[in-house]
Coordinates of C-alpha atoms (C1' of nucleotides) in Angstrom, one line a residue:
Chain A
X103 CA 8.8 -42.1 -11.6
X104 CA 6.9 -43.7 -14.5
X105 CA 8.4 -43.5 -17.9
X106 CA 7.1 -40.4 -19.6
X107 CA 4.2 -41.0 -22.0
X108 CA 5.0 -38.1 -24.2
X109 CA 8.3 -36.6 -25.5
X110 CA 7.4 -32.9 -25.5
X111 CA 8.0 -30.3 -22.8
X112 CA 7.2 -31.3 -19.2
X113 CA 5.1 -28.9 -17.2
X114 CA 4.1 -29.4 -13.6
X115 CA 1.6 -28.4 -11.0
X116 CA 2.7 -28.8 -7.4
X117 CA 0.0 -27.9 -4.9
X118 CA 0.3 -28.5 -1.1
X119 CA -2.6 -30.3 0.5
X120 CA -3.2 -27.7 3.2
X121 CA -6.8 -26.8 2.5
X122 CA -9.5 -26.6 -0.1
X123 CA -8.4 -26.4 -3.7
X124 CA -7.9 -22.7 -4.5
X125 CA -9.4 -21.1 -7.6
X126 CA -6.0 -19.4 -8.2
X127 CA -4.4 -22.8 -8.2
X128 CA -7.0 -24.0 -10.6
X129 CA -6.2 -21.2 -13.0
X130 CA -2.5 -22.0 -12.8
X131 CA -3.2 -25.7 -13.3
X132 CA -5.4 -24.9 -16.3
X133 CA -2.7 -22.8 -18.0
X134 CA -0.1 -25.6 -17.4
X135 CA -2.6 -28.1 -18.8
X136 CA -3.3 -26.0 -21.9
X137 CA 0.4 -25.7 -22.6
X138 CA 1.2 -29.3 -22.0
X139 CA -1.5 -30.3 -24.4
X140 CA -0.9 -27.9 -27.2
X141 CA 2.8 -28.5 -27.2
X142 CA 2.4 -32.3 -27.1
X143 CA 4.0 -32.4 -23.6
X144 CA 3.2 -33.7 -20.2
X145 CA 1.4 -32.2 -17.1
X146 CA 2.9 -33.6 -14.0
X147 CA 0.9 -33.4 -10.8
X148 CA 3.0 -33.5 -7.6
X149 CA 1.5 -33.2 -4.2
X150 CA 3.9 -31.2 -2.0
X151 CA 3.1 -32.8 1.3
X152 CA 6.3 -32.1 3.3
X153 CA 4.7 -29.7 5.8
X154 CA 3.8 -32.3 8.3
X155 CA 2.1 -29.9 10.6
X156 CA -0.5 -28.7 8.1
X157 CA -1.0 -31.5 5.7
X158 CA -4.2 -33.6 5.8
X159 CA -4.7 -36.6 3.5
X160 CA -8.3 -35.7 2.7
X161 CA -7.1 -32.5 1.0
X162 CA -5.1 -34.5 -1.4
X163 CA -8.2 -36.3 -2.6
X164 CA -9.9 -32.9 -2.8
X165 CA -7.2 -31.6 -5.1
X166 CA -7.5 -34.7 -7.4
X167 CA -11.3 -34.4 -7.5
X168 CA -11.3 -30.7 -8.1
X169 CA -8.8 -31.1 -10.9
X170 CA -10.9 -33.8 -12.4
X171 CA -13.9 -31.5 -12.3
X172 CA -12.2 -28.9 -14.5
X173 CA -11.1 -31.6 -16.9
X174 CA -7.6 -32.4 -15.7
X175 CA -7.2 -36.1 -14.9
X176 CA -5.3 -39.3 -15.2
X177 CA -7.5 -40.6 -18.0
X178 CA -5.7 -38.2 -20.3
X179 CA -2.4 -39.3 -21.9
X180 CA -0.8 -35.9 -21.1
X181 CA -1.4 -36.4 -17.4
X182 CA 1.3 -37.9 -15.2
X183 CA 1.1 -38.5 -11.4
X184 CA 0.2 -37.8 -8.8
X185 CA 3.6 -38.0 -7.2
X186 CA 4.0 -37.3 -3.5
X187 CA 6.9 -35.2 -2.4
X188 CA 7.1 -37.0 0.9
X189 CA 8.1 -40.2 -0.9
X190 CA 11.2 -38.6 -2.2
X191 CA 12.7 -37.5 1.0
X192 CA 15.8 -39.7 0.5
X193 CA 16.6 -38.0 -2.8
X194 CA 16.2 -34.6 -1.2
X195 CA 18.6 -35.5 1.6
X196 CA 21.1 -37.0 -0.9
X197 CA 21.0 -33.8 -2.9
X198 CA 21.7 -31.8 0.3
X199 CA 24.6 -34.0 1.1
X200 CA 26.0 -33.5 -2.4
X201 CA 25.7 -29.7 -1.9
X202 CA 27.5 -30.1 1.5
X203 CA 30.3 -32.2 -0.1
X204 CA 30.8 -29.7 -2.9
X205 CA 31.0 -26.9 -0.5
X206 CA 27.8 -25.2 -1.7
X207 CA 26.2 -25.7 1.7
X208 CA 27.3 -25.7 5.3
X209 CA 25.9 -26.7 8.7
X210 CA 24.8 -24.1 11.2
X211 CA 23.9 -24.6 14.8
X212 CA 22.1 -21.3 15.4
X213 CA 18.5 -21.6 16.2
X214 CA 15.9 -19.1 14.9
X215 CA 16.0 -17.5 18.4
X216 CA 19.8 -17.2 18.2
X217 CA 19.6 -15.5 14.8
X218 CA 16.9 -13.1 16.0
X219 CA 18.9 -12.2 19.2
X220 CA 22.1 -11.6 17.3
X221 CA 20.3 -9.5 14.7
X222 CA 18.7 -7.4 17.4
X223 CA 22.1 -6.9 19.1
X224 CA 23.8 -5.9 15.8
X225 CA 20.9 -4.1 14.3
X226 CA 20.7 -6.4 11.3
X227 CA 18.0 -8.4 9.5
X228 CA 18.1 -11.9 8.2
X229 CA 20.9 -14.5 8.5
X230 CA 24.3 -13.1 8.1
X231 CA 26.2 -16.2 7.2
X232 CA 27.8 -16.5 10.6
X233 CA 28.5 -20.2 10.4
X234 CA 29.9 -20.1 6.8
X235 CA 33.5 -20.8 7.8
X236 CA 33.1 -22.6 11.1
X237 CA 33.6 -26.0 9.4
X238 CA 30.6 -27.5 11.3
X239 CA 29.8 -31.2 10.6
X240 CA 26.3 -32.7 10.5
X241 CA 24.8 -32.9 13.9
X242 CA 21.5 -32.9 15.9
X243 CA 19.7 -29.7 15.7
X244 CA 22.0 -28.3 13.0
X245 CA 20.5 -26.9 9.8
X246 CA 22.1 -27.1 6.4
X247 CA 22.4 -23.7 4.7
X248 CA 23.1 -22.9 1.1
X249 CA 26.2 -20.8 0.6
X250 CA 25.0 -18.0 -1.6
X251 CA 27.8 -17.0 -4.0
X252 CA 28.7 -13.5 -4.9
X253 CA 27.4 -11.8 -8.0
X254 CA 24.0 -11.5 -9.7
X255 CA 21.4 -14.1 -10.4
X256 CA 19.3 -13.4 -13.5
X257 CA 16.1 -15.2 -14.0
X258 CA 14.8 -15.5 -17.5
X259 CA 11.0 -15.4 -17.2
X260 CA 8.6 -16.0 -20.0
X261 CA 6.1 -13.4 -18.7
X262 CA 8.4 -11.1 -16.7
X263 CA 11.4 -10.9 -19.0
X264 CA 14.8 -10.8 -17.3
X265 CA 14.8 -10.2 -13.6
X266 CA 18.1 -9.6 -11.9
X267 CA 18.7 -10.2 -8.2
X268 CA 21.8 -9.1 -6.3
X269 CA 23.1 -12.1 -4.4
X270 CA 24.3 -9.9 -1.6
X271 CA 20.7 -9.4 -0.7
X272 CA 19.9 -13.1 -0.6
X273 CA 20.7 -14.7 2.7
X274 CA 22.1 -18.2 3.2
X275 CA 18.8 -20.0 3.2
X276 CA 18.0 -23.3 4.9
X277 CA 18.0 -26.5 2.9
X278 CA 17.6 -29.0 5.7
X279 CA 15.9 -28.4 9.0
X280 CA 17.5 -29.2 12.3
X281 CA 15.6 -32.5 12.3
X282 CA 17.1 -33.3 8.9
X283 CA 13.9 -32.9 6.9
X284 CA 14.2 -31.0 3.6
X285 CA 12.7 -27.6 3.0
X286 CA 10.5 -26.6 0.1
X287 CA 13.1 -24.7 -1.9
X288 CA 15.3 -27.8 -2.0
X289 CA 12.7 -30.5 -2.3
X290 CA 10.9 -28.6 -5.1
X291 CA 14.1 -28.3 -7.1
X292 CA 15.2 -31.9 -6.6
X293 CA 11.8 -33.2 -7.6
X294 CA 11.6 -31.0 -10.7
X295 CA 15.0 -32.4 -11.7
X296 CA 14.0 -36.0 -11.0
X297 CA 10.8 -35.5 -12.9
X298 CA 12.7 -33.9 -15.8
X299 CA 10.5 -30.8 -15.6
X300 CA 11.4 -28.3 -18.4
X301 CA 8.9 -25.6 -17.7
X302 CA 7.9 -24.1 -14.3
X303 CA 4.7 -22.1 -14.6
X304 CA 3.5 -20.9 -11.2
X305 CA 2.2 -17.9 -9.3
X306 CA 4.1 -14.7 -9.1
X307 CA 4.5 -15.0 -5.3
X308 CA 7.3 -17.5 -6.1
X309 CA 9.3 -15.1 -8.1
X310 CA 11.5 -14.0 -5.1
X311 CA 12.3 -17.7 -4.5
X312 CA 13.4 -18.3 -8.1
X313 CA 17.0 -16.9 -7.8
X314 CA 17.5 -19.2 -4.8
X315 CA 16.1 -22.2 -6.7
X316 CA 18.1 -21.4 -9.8
X317 CA 21.3 -21.4 -7.7
X318 CA 20.4 -24.8 -6.4
X319 CA 19.7 -26.1 -9.9
X320 CA 23.2 -24.9 -11.0
X321 CA 25.0 -26.1 -7.9
X322 CA 23.5 -29.5 -8.5
X323 CA 24.8 -29.5 -12.0
X324 CA 21.7 -28.9 -14.0
X325 CA 20.4 -26.3 -16.3
X326 CA 17.4 -24.4 -14.7
X327 CA 14.0 -24.9 -16.4
X328 CA 12.1 -22.3 -18.3
X329 CA 10.5 -20.0 -15.7
X330 CA 7.1 -18.3 -16.0
X331 CA 5.5 -16.4 -13.1
X332 CA 1.9 -15.6 -13.7
X333 CA 0.0 -12.8 -11.8
X334 CA -1.8 -13.8 -8.7
X335 CA -5.6 -13.5 -8.2
X336 CA -6.8 -10.9 -5.7
X337 CA -9.9 -10.1 -3.7
X338 CA -11.8 -6.8 -3.7
X339 CA -9.1 -5.3 -1.4
X340 CA -6.6 -6.2 -4.1
X341 CA -4.9 -8.6 -1.7
X342 CA -3.8 -12.1 -2.7
X343 CA -6.7 -14.5 -2.4
X344 CA -6.5 -16.2 0.9
X345 CA -8.0 -19.4 2.1
X346 CA -8.8 -17.9 5.4
X347 CA -10.5 -14.6 4.2
X348 CA -11.9 -15.3 0.8
X349 CA -14.2 -17.7 -0.8
X350 CA -11.7 -19.6 -2.9
X351 CA -12.6 -23.2 -2.7
X352 CA -13.3 -24.6 -6.2
X353 CA -15.3 -27.4 -4.6
X354 CA -17.7 -24.8 -3.1
X355 CA -18.5 -23.3 -6.5
X356 CA -19.1 -26.8 -7.9
X357 CA -21.5 -27.6 -5.0
X358 CA -23.3 -24.3 -5.5
X359 CA -24.1 -25.2 -9.1
X360 CA -21.5 -23.5 -11.2
X361 CA -20.8 -25.4 -14.3
X362 CA -17.3 -26.7 -14.9
X363 CA -17.1 -25.3 -18.4
X364 CA -18.2 -21.9 -17.2
X365 CA -15.6 -21.9 -14.4
X366 CA -12.9 -23.1 -16.7
X367 CA -13.7 -20.4 -19.3
X368 CA -13.9 -17.7 -16.6
X369 CA -10.6 -18.7 -15.0
X370 CA -8.9 -18.8 -18.3
X371 CA -9.9 -15.2 -19.0
X372 CA -8.4 -13.9 -15.8
X373 CA -5.2 -12.4 -17.2
X374 CA -5.6 -13.7 -20.7
X375 CA -8.1 -13.2 -23.5
X376 CA -9.2 -15.9 -26.0
X377 CA -8.7 -15.1 -29.6
X378 CA -11.8 -14.2 -31.6
X379 CA -14.5 -11.7 -30.8
X380 CA -16.0 -13.4 -27.8
X381 CA -14.6 -14.2 -24.4
X382 CA -16.9 -17.2 -24.2
X383 CA -14.8 -19.8 -25.9
X384 CA -14.6 -23.6 -26.1
X385 CA -11.8 -25.4 -24.3
X386 CA -10.1 -26.9 -27.4
X387 CA -9.8 -23.4 -28.9
X388 CA -8.5 -21.9 -25.7
X389 CA -6.1 -24.7 -25.3
X390 CA -4.7 -24.2 -28.8
X391 CA -4.5 -20.5 -28.5
X392 CA -3.1 -20.0 -25.0
X393 CA 0.4 -18.4 -24.9
X394 CA 2.3 -17.4 -21.8
X395 CA 3.7 -14.4 -23.8
X396 CA 0.1 -13.1 -24.0
X397 CA -0.5 -13.2 -20.3
X398 CA -1.3 -9.9 -18.6
X399 CA 1.3 -8.8 -16.1
X400 CA -0.9 -7.5 -13.3
X401 CA -3.1 -9.2 -10.7
X402 CA -6.7 -9.9 -11.5
X403 CA -9.7 -9.6 -9.3
X404 CA -11.8 -12.8 -9.0
X405 CA -15.2 -11.3 -9.8
X406 CA -18.2 -13.4 -8.6
X407 CA -20.6 -11.3 -10.7
X408 CA -18.8 -12.0 -13.9
X409 CA -18.5 -15.7 -13.0
X410 CA -22.2 -15.7 -12.5
X411 CA -22.7 -14.1 -15.9
X412 CA -20.6 -16.7 -17.5
X413 CA -22.5 -19.5 -15.7
X414 CA -25.8 -18.1 -16.9
X415 CA -24.5 -18.1 -20.5
X416 CA -23.4 -21.7 -20.2
X417 CA -26.7 -22.8 -18.7
X418 CA -28.6 -21.2 -21.5
X419 CA -26.5 -23.0 -24.1
X420 CA -27.6 -26.4 -22.7
X421 CA -30.3 -28.6 -24.4
X422 CA -33.2 -29.5 -22.1
X423 CA -31.8 -33.0 -21.7
X424 CA -28.3 -31.7 -20.8
X425 CA -29.9 -29.2 -18.4
X426 CA -31.9 -31.9 -16.6
X427 CA -28.8 -34.1 -16.3
X428 CA -26.7 -31.1 -14.9
X429 CA -29.5 -30.2 -12.4
X430 CA -30.0 -33.7 -11.1
X431 CA -27.8 -33.4 -8.0
X432 CA -29.9 -30.4 -6.7
X433 CA -33.2 -31.7 -7.9
X434 CA -32.8 -34.9 -5.8
X435 CA -30.8 -33.5 -2.9
X436 CA -32.1 -33.4 0.7
X437 CA -32.4 -29.6 0.3
X438 CA -34.7 -29.9 -2.7
X439 CA -38.1 -28.2 -2.1
X440 CA -39.9 -31.3 -3.3
X441 CA -39.5 -35.0 -2.7
X442 CA -37.9 -37.2 -5.4
X443 CA -41.1 -39.3 -6.0
X444 CA -43.1 -36.2 -7.0
X445 CA -40.5 -35.1 -9.6
X446 CA -41.6 -35.6 -13.2
X447 CA -38.9 -35.6 -15.9
X448 CA -41.4 -34.9 -18.8
X449 CA -42.7 -31.8 -17.1
X450 CA -39.2 -30.5 -16.3
X451 CA -38.0 -31.1 -19.8
X452 CA -41.1 -29.2 -21.2
X453 CA -40.4 -26.3 -18.9
X454 CA -36.6 -26.3 -19.3
X455 CA -36.4 -23.6 -22.0
X456 CA -38.3 -21.4 -19.6
X457 CA -36.2 -22.3 -16.5
X458 CA -32.8 -21.9 -18.0
X459 CA -32.9 -18.1 -18.6
X460 CA -33.9 -17.7 -15.0
X461 CA -31.0 -19.6 -13.5
X462 CA -27.7 -18.2 -12.4
X463 CA -26.6 -21.5 -11.0
X464 CA -27.8 -25.1 -11.6
X465 CA -29.0 -25.0 -8.0
X466 CA -31.6 -22.3 -8.9
X467 CA -33.6 -24.6 -11.1
X468 CA -35.5 -26.4 -8.4
X469 CA -36.7 -23.1 -6.9
X470 CA -38.0 -21.8 -10.2
X471 CA -40.4 -24.7 -10.8
X472 CA -40.9 -26.1 -7.3
X473 CA -44.7 -25.5 -7.5
X474 CA -44.9 -28.1 -10.3
X475 CA -43.7 -30.8 -8.1
X476 CA -45.1 -29.8 -4.7
X477 CA -48.5 -31.1 -3.5
X478 CA -49.4 -27.5 -2.7
X479 CA -47.6 -24.4 -3.8
X480 CA -45.7 -22.5 -1.1
X481 CA -47.7 -19.3 -0.7
X482 CA -45.8 -16.0 -0.5
X483 CA -47.9 -14.2 2.0
X484 CA -46.9 -10.7 0.9
X485 CA -47.5 -11.5 -2.8
X486 CA -50.9 -13.0 -2.0
X487 CA -52.0 -10.0 0.1
X488 CA -50.9 -7.5 -2.5
X489 CA -52.5 -9.4 -5.4
X490 CA -55.9 -9.9 -3.8
X491 CA -56.0 -6.5 -2.3
X492 CA -57.3 -5.5 -5.7
X493 CA -61.1 -6.3 -5.7
X494 CA -61.1 -7.4 -9.4
X495 CA -58.5 -10.0 -8.6
X496 CA -61.0 -12.2 -6.9
X497 CA -63.5 -11.8 -9.6
X498 CA -61.0 -12.6 -12.3
X499 CA -59.9 -15.7 -10.5
X500 CA -63.5 -16.9 -10.2
X501 CA -64.2 -16.1 -13.9
X502 CA -61.0 -17.8 -15.2
X503 CA -61.6 -20.9 -13.1
X504 CA -65.1 -21.2 -14.7
X505 CA -63.7 -20.6 -18.1
X506 CA -60.9 -23.1 -17.7
X507 CA -63.3 -25.7 -16.5
X508 CA -64.9 -25.9 -19.9
X509 CA -61.8 -25.3 -22.0
X510 CA -61.8 -28.0 -24.7
X511 CA -58.0 -28.0 -25.2
X512 CA -55.6 -27.6 -22.2
X513 CA -52.6 -25.9 -23.8
X514 CA -50.7 -22.7 -23.3
X515 CA -52.1 -21.0 -26.3
X516 CA -55.8 -21.7 -25.4
X517 CA -55.1 -20.9 -21.7
X518 CA -53.6 -17.5 -22.6
X519 CA -56.4 -16.6 -25.1
X520 CA -59.0 -17.5 -22.5
X521 CA -57.5 -15.4 -19.8
X522 CA -57.1 -12.5 -22.1
X523 CA -60.8 -12.5 -22.8
X524 CA -61.7 -13.0 -19.1
X525 CA -59.4 -10.1 -18.2
X526 CA -60.9 -7.8 -20.8
X527 CA -64.4 -8.5 -19.4
X528 CA -63.1 -7.1 -16.1
X529 CA -61.3 -4.2 -17.8
X530 CA -57.9 -5.7 -17.2
X531 CA -54.9 -6.3 -19.4
X532 CA -53.3 -9.6 -19.4
X533 CA -50.5 -8.3 -17.2
X534 CA -52.9 -7.6 -14.4
X535 CA -55.3 -10.5 -15.1
X536 CA -52.7 -13.2 -14.9
X537 CA -51.6 -12.2 -11.4
X538 CA -54.3 -13.8 -9.3
X539 CA -54.1 -17.0 -11.3
X540 CA -50.3 -17.1 -11.0
X541 CA -50.4 -16.5 -7.2
X542 CA -53.1 -19.2 -6.8
X543 CA -51.2 -21.8 -8.8
X544 CA -47.5 -21.0 -8.1
X545 CA -47.8 -19.1 -4.8
X546 CA -45.8 -16.2 -6.2
X547 CA -46.1 -13.1 -8.4
X548 CA -42.9 -14.0 -10.3
X549 CA -41.9 -17.0 -12.2
X550 CA -41.7 -18.8 -15.5
X551 CA -44.4 -18.1 -18.1
X552 CA -47.8 -18.9 -16.6
X553 CA -49.6 -20.6 -19.4
X554 CA -46.8 -23.0 -20.2
X555 CA -46.7 -23.8 -16.4
X556 CA -50.4 -24.4 -16.3
X557 CA -50.1 -26.7 -19.3
X558 CA -47.4 -28.7 -17.6
X559 CA -49.2 -28.8 -14.3
X560 CA -52.3 -30.2 -15.9
X561 CA -56.0 -29.3 -15.8
X562 CA -57.0 -31.1 -12.7
X563 CA -54.3 -29.8 -10.4
X564 CA -54.4 -26.3 -11.8
X565 CA -58.1 -26.0 -11.3
X566 CA -57.8 -27.6 -7.8
X567 CA -55.4 -24.9 -6.8
X568 CA -57.5 -22.1 -8.2
X569 CA -60.5 -23.4 -6.3
X570 CA -58.5 -23.6 -3.1
X571 CA -57.4 -20.0 -3.6
X572 CA -61.0 -18.9 -4.3
X573 CA -62.1 -20.4 -1.0
X574 CA -59.3 -18.8 0.8
X575 CA -60.0 -15.3 -0.4
X576 CA -63.8 -15.6 -0.1
Chain B
rG164 C1' 12.8 -1.0 6.3
rG165 C1' 15.1 -4.0 2.2
rC166 C1' 14.5 -6.6 -2.5
rC167 C1' 11.3 -7.7 -6.5
rC168 C1' 6.8 -7.2 -9.5
rC169 C1' 2.8 -4.3 -11.4
rA170 C1' 0.0 0.3 -13.3
rU171 C1' -5.9 1.2 -19.8
rC172 C1' -13.5 2.5 -17.7
rG173 C1' -15.9 0.2 -10.8
rU174 C1' -14.1 -5.0 -12.6
rC175 C1' -11.8 -8.5 -16.6
rU176 C1' -9.5 -6.9 -20.8
rA177 C1' -8.2 -5.3 -26.6
rG178 C1' -4.1 -2.2 -27.7
rU179 C1' 3.3 -4.0 -29.2
rG180 C1' 4.7 4.3 -32.2
rG181 C1' 0.3 6.8 -36.6
rC182 C1' -5.6 2.5 -38.0
rC183 C1' -7.4 5.6 -30.9
rU184 C1' -12.5 10.8 -31.2
rA185 C1' -9.0 4.3 -26.9
rG186 C1' -12.6 -1.2 -28.7
rG187 C1' -15.3 -5.3 -26.2
rA188 C1' -17.3 -8.0 -21.8
rC189 C1' -19.4 -7.9 -16.6
rA190 C1' -21.8 -4.5 -13.4
rC191 C1' -24.9 -0.1 -13.4
rC192 C1' -28.7 3.2 -15.8
rA193 C1' -32.5 4.2 -19.6
rC194 C1' -35.6 2.5 -23.5
rC195 C1' -37.6 -1.6 -26.5
rC196 C1' -39.8 -6.5 -26.4
rU197 C1' -43.2 -8.8 -22.9
rC198 C1' -48.6 -12.6 -19.1
rU199 C1' -44.9 -11.6 -14.0
rC200 C1' -39.8 -12.4 -13.4
rA201 C1' -35.8 -13.4 -16.3
rA202 C1' -33.6 -13.8 -21.0
rG203 C1' -32.9 -10.9 -25.5
rG204 C1' -32.3 -6.1 -28.4
rU205 C1' -30.8 -0.8 -28.5
rG206 C1' -28.5 3.1 -26.2
rG207 C1' -26.0 5.5 -22.1
rC208 C1' -22.4 6.2 -18.0
rG209 C1' -17.3 5.5 -17.5
rG210 C1' -10.5 4.8 -18.4
rC211 C1' -4.8 5.4 -20.6
rA212 C1' -2.2 7.3 -12.2
rC213 C1' 1.1 11.8 -12.4
rG214 C1' 5.5 14.5 -14.2
rG215 C1' 9.4 14.8 -17.4
rG216 C1' 11.8 13.2 -21.8
rU217 C1' 12.6 10.6 -27.0
rU218 C1' 9.8 11.3 -31.7
rC219 C1' 7.0 14.8 -37.1
rG220 C1' 3.7 11.7 -33.9
rA221 C1' 3.1 8.0 -27.5
rA222 C1' -1.9 4.4 -24.0
rU223 C1' 2.3 2.1 -26.5
rC224 C1' 9.7 3.6 -25.8
rC225 C1' 13.0 5.8 -21.6
rC226 C1' 13.5 8.2 -16.6
rG227 C1' 11.4 9.8 -12.2
rU228 C1' 7.2 10.3 -8.8
rU229 C1' 3.0 8.3 -6.7
rG230 C1' 0.0 4.2 -5.8
rG231 C1' -0.9 -1.1 -5.3
rG232 C1' 1.0 -6.0 -4.6
rG233 C1' 4.4 -10.0 -3.5
rC234 C1' 8.6 -11.8 -0.8
rU235 C1' 11.6 -11.0 3.3
rG236 C1' 10.1 -18.6 8.0
rC237 C1' 13.9 -24.5 10.6
rC238 C1' 5.7 -22.7 5.7
rA239 C1' 4.8 -24.1 0.8

RNA sequence: GGCCCCAUCGUCUAGUGGCCUAGGACACCACCCUCUCAAGGUGGCGGCACGGGUUCGAAUCCCGUUGGGGCUGCCA
């Protein structure tokens, strides 16, 4: 362990690399991060990679990348780690031996099947402490179990208050597997002690583990940390978000064009509300204001619609330059509707204020102005048919082409004024008159403001498309 | 089954005994604005799970019921 870089409280985030990085984990990480920062403390990242069957090294990098995306990274002085739990196996075993020596733990040679069989025979559930007084020594296949004392274990929790557990109902849980490897309950505590963790802020699903861990802390001669169990995130069925069932991968949202700031802001509001009149808040403010005591006690539904609304808000707050920079990955991806060589920054920047309010995600931008950078617009057949079903449409298209050919100044204002006049001549309001031109030039009936788009497209290309359309409907 | 946690509009929440005729946001609906679509503006719909207490007074405190969730592994 490195020497701590700060002297304040020590928080930690301890994910296991068994899959994509979970949005629920992200919120827990964010809350720990805010606390470590505002209290002048440290955020320790520890990768709990002791489940050999399920761990994959690539998930570890995924966690680190995802954390970096939401602003939690090693370049910050409050960050420490990552540590890998698997590197500390010796300490875990040493702690287990200490517990055995002190009589707080004992060996048991019953297999899981043995326990099940005996329970079935006796009509019980769980492990009944059968090997407690058999005086078994360490041996192959023998597990080390914690000797749960009599009495009550009370957990002082910053969000739950005092929670009391009757020890009689806590079975003698396993510390070391039959193969000698440490289990989560033990490893987690030993690491927290080794890393001088003072505050354990984690999801509520760990609350039932806490009395067990607190007993280990004490048996090992340490004062337990400050506990805080925050509510879980749930899906529409109100079940805990699951990697199997639900769309929980932070990486996926990033790739779909959700902004980091929007995700962070949304996640923070799940179970907590920023001070002030708006729930849209800047990170420094949220970081300063966040308090565990203010956290809601009940589970929160991860609502995609609200996330999308937050994302739209954040996209609209961007300057054109920021917006362009943020959209680049999608503008130049293999899935972009146009090729990179046809893209024109100046045109995009000019249209940005009109693109932004039409985007839910950054990925949407390309689709909104694809016609600007395509050799030919992609024609929506239904839109075309509907628009040119009206006989005046063809006439308006011809007349406006003629009028635009002789337009002295090619700008949005002049283009609009001209089409207004052309439309009037055919007894059409601008709303109707613009439709054929829009379909001819953009291929669709919906899209950003037409005249600004025509200006950006340029006279030659605009007129070319209008003539192509004229020929097609003739 | 046992243990534990939780309970305000559909959703996220404000609310810590009188400022509550319960406030905001998202979603939804209507209207306005408008070159289409958005965005924006205005308005609307909609909630303290239920039953008992305590109190002059309860969304707020207590008890119970009901409902939901978590845990109950030689996973983490």
